[in-house]
C-alpha positions as a printed NumPy array, in Angstrom:
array([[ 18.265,  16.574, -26.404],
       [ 15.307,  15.42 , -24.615],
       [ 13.401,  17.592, -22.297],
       [ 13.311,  16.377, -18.814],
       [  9.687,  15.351, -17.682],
       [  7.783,  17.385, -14.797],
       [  7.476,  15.072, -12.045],
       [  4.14 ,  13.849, -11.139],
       [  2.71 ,  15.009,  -7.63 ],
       [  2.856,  12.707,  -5.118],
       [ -0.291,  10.831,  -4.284],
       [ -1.836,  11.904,  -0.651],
       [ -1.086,   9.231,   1.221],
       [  3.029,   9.06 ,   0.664],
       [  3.023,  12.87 ,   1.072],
       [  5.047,  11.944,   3.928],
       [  7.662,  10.507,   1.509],
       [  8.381,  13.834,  -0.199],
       [ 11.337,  14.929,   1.983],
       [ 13.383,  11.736,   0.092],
       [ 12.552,  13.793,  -3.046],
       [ 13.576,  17.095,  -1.995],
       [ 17.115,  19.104,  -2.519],
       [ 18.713,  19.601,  -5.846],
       [ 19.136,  16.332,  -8.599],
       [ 21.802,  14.547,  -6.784],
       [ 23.637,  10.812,  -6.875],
       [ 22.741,  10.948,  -2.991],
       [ 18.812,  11.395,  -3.961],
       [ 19.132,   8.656,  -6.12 ],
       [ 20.611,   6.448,  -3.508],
       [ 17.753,   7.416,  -1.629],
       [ 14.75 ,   7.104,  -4.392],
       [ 16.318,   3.691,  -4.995],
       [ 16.821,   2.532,  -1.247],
       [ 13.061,   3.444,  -1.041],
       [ 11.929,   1.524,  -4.152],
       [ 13.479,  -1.317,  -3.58 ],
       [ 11.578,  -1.337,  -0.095],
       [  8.189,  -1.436,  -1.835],
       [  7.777,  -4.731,  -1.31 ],
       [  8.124,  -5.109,   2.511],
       [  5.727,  -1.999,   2.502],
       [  3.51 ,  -3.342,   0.696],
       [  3.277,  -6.49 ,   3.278],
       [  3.307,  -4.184,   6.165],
       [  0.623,  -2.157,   4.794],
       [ -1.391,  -5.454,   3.966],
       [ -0.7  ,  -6.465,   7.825],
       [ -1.719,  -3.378,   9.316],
       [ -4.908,  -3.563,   7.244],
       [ -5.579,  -7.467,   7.928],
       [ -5.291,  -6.467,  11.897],
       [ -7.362,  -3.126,  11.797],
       [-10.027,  -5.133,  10.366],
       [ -9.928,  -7.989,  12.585],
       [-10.006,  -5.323,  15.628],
       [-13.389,  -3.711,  14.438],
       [-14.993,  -6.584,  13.842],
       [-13.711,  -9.023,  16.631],
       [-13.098,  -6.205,  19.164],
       [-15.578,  -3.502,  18.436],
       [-18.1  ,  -5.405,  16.511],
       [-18.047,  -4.071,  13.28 ],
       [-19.856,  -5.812,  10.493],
       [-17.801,  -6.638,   7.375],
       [-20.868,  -5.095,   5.594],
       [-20.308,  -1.756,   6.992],
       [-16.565,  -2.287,   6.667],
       [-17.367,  -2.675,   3.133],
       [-19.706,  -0.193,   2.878],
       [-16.76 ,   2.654,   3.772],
       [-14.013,   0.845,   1.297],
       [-16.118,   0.473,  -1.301],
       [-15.147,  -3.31 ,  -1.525],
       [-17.55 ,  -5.626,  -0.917],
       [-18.497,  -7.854,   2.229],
       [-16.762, -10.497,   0.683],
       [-13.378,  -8.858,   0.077],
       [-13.431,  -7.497,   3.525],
       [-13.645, -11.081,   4.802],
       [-11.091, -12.102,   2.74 ],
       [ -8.51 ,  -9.122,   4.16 ],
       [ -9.556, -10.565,   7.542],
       [ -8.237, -14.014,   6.976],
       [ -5.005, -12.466,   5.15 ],
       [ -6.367, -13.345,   1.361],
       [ -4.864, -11.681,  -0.905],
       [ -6.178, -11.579,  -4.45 ],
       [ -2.896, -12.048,  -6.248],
       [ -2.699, -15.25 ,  -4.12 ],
       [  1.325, -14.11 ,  -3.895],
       [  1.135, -13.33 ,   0.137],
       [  3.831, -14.217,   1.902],
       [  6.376, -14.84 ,  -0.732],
       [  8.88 , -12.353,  -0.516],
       [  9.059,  -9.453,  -3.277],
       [  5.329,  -9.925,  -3.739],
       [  3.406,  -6.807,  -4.547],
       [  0.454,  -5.754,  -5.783],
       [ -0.086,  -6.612,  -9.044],
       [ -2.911,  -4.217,  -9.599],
       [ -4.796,  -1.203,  -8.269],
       [ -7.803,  -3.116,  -7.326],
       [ -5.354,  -5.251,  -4.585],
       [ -4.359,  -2.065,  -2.899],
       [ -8.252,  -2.343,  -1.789]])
């Protein structure tokens, strides 16, 4: 019999996830886990959204230069324009399903 893997922690930012993980092994907990990955998608295009339109704000509304943008990401200029018009590198935006393909597009 196999031994059942320790789960991995939960990166920081989807701490907020952890409650769909919590309670004893269950078919319910799977129904949620699964709900919740099957969802990726459409978070992934809401988080792409809410990053497009925080970027537009500090540079059309508060000024900030993509260069400084970039500077904090660790992207460059170039990529941060690119967010701004609603690039994506995968060139899959907008089709639905579409995720990120890689690490470096979560950037």
């Amino acid at each position: 019999m196999n031994a059942v893997p320790e789960p991995t922690e939960l990166p920081e930012p989807f701490r907020c996830l952890a409650d769909l993980a919590d309670g004893p092994a269950s078919v319910e907990r799977v129904k949620r886990l699964t709900e919740a990955l099957a969802a990726v998608p459409e978070l992934q295009r809401w988080l792409r959204e809410q990053r497009q339109t925080t970027v537009r704000m500090l540079h059309e509304r508060d000024g900030v230069s993509y260069t400084h943008i970039a500077g904090q990401v660790g992207v460059t200029p170039e990529r941060i324009s690119a967010i701004a018009r609603g690039h994506s590198r995968s060139g899959r935006r907008g089709r639905r399903g579409a995720g990120v393909r890689d690490q470096s597009e979560a950037l």
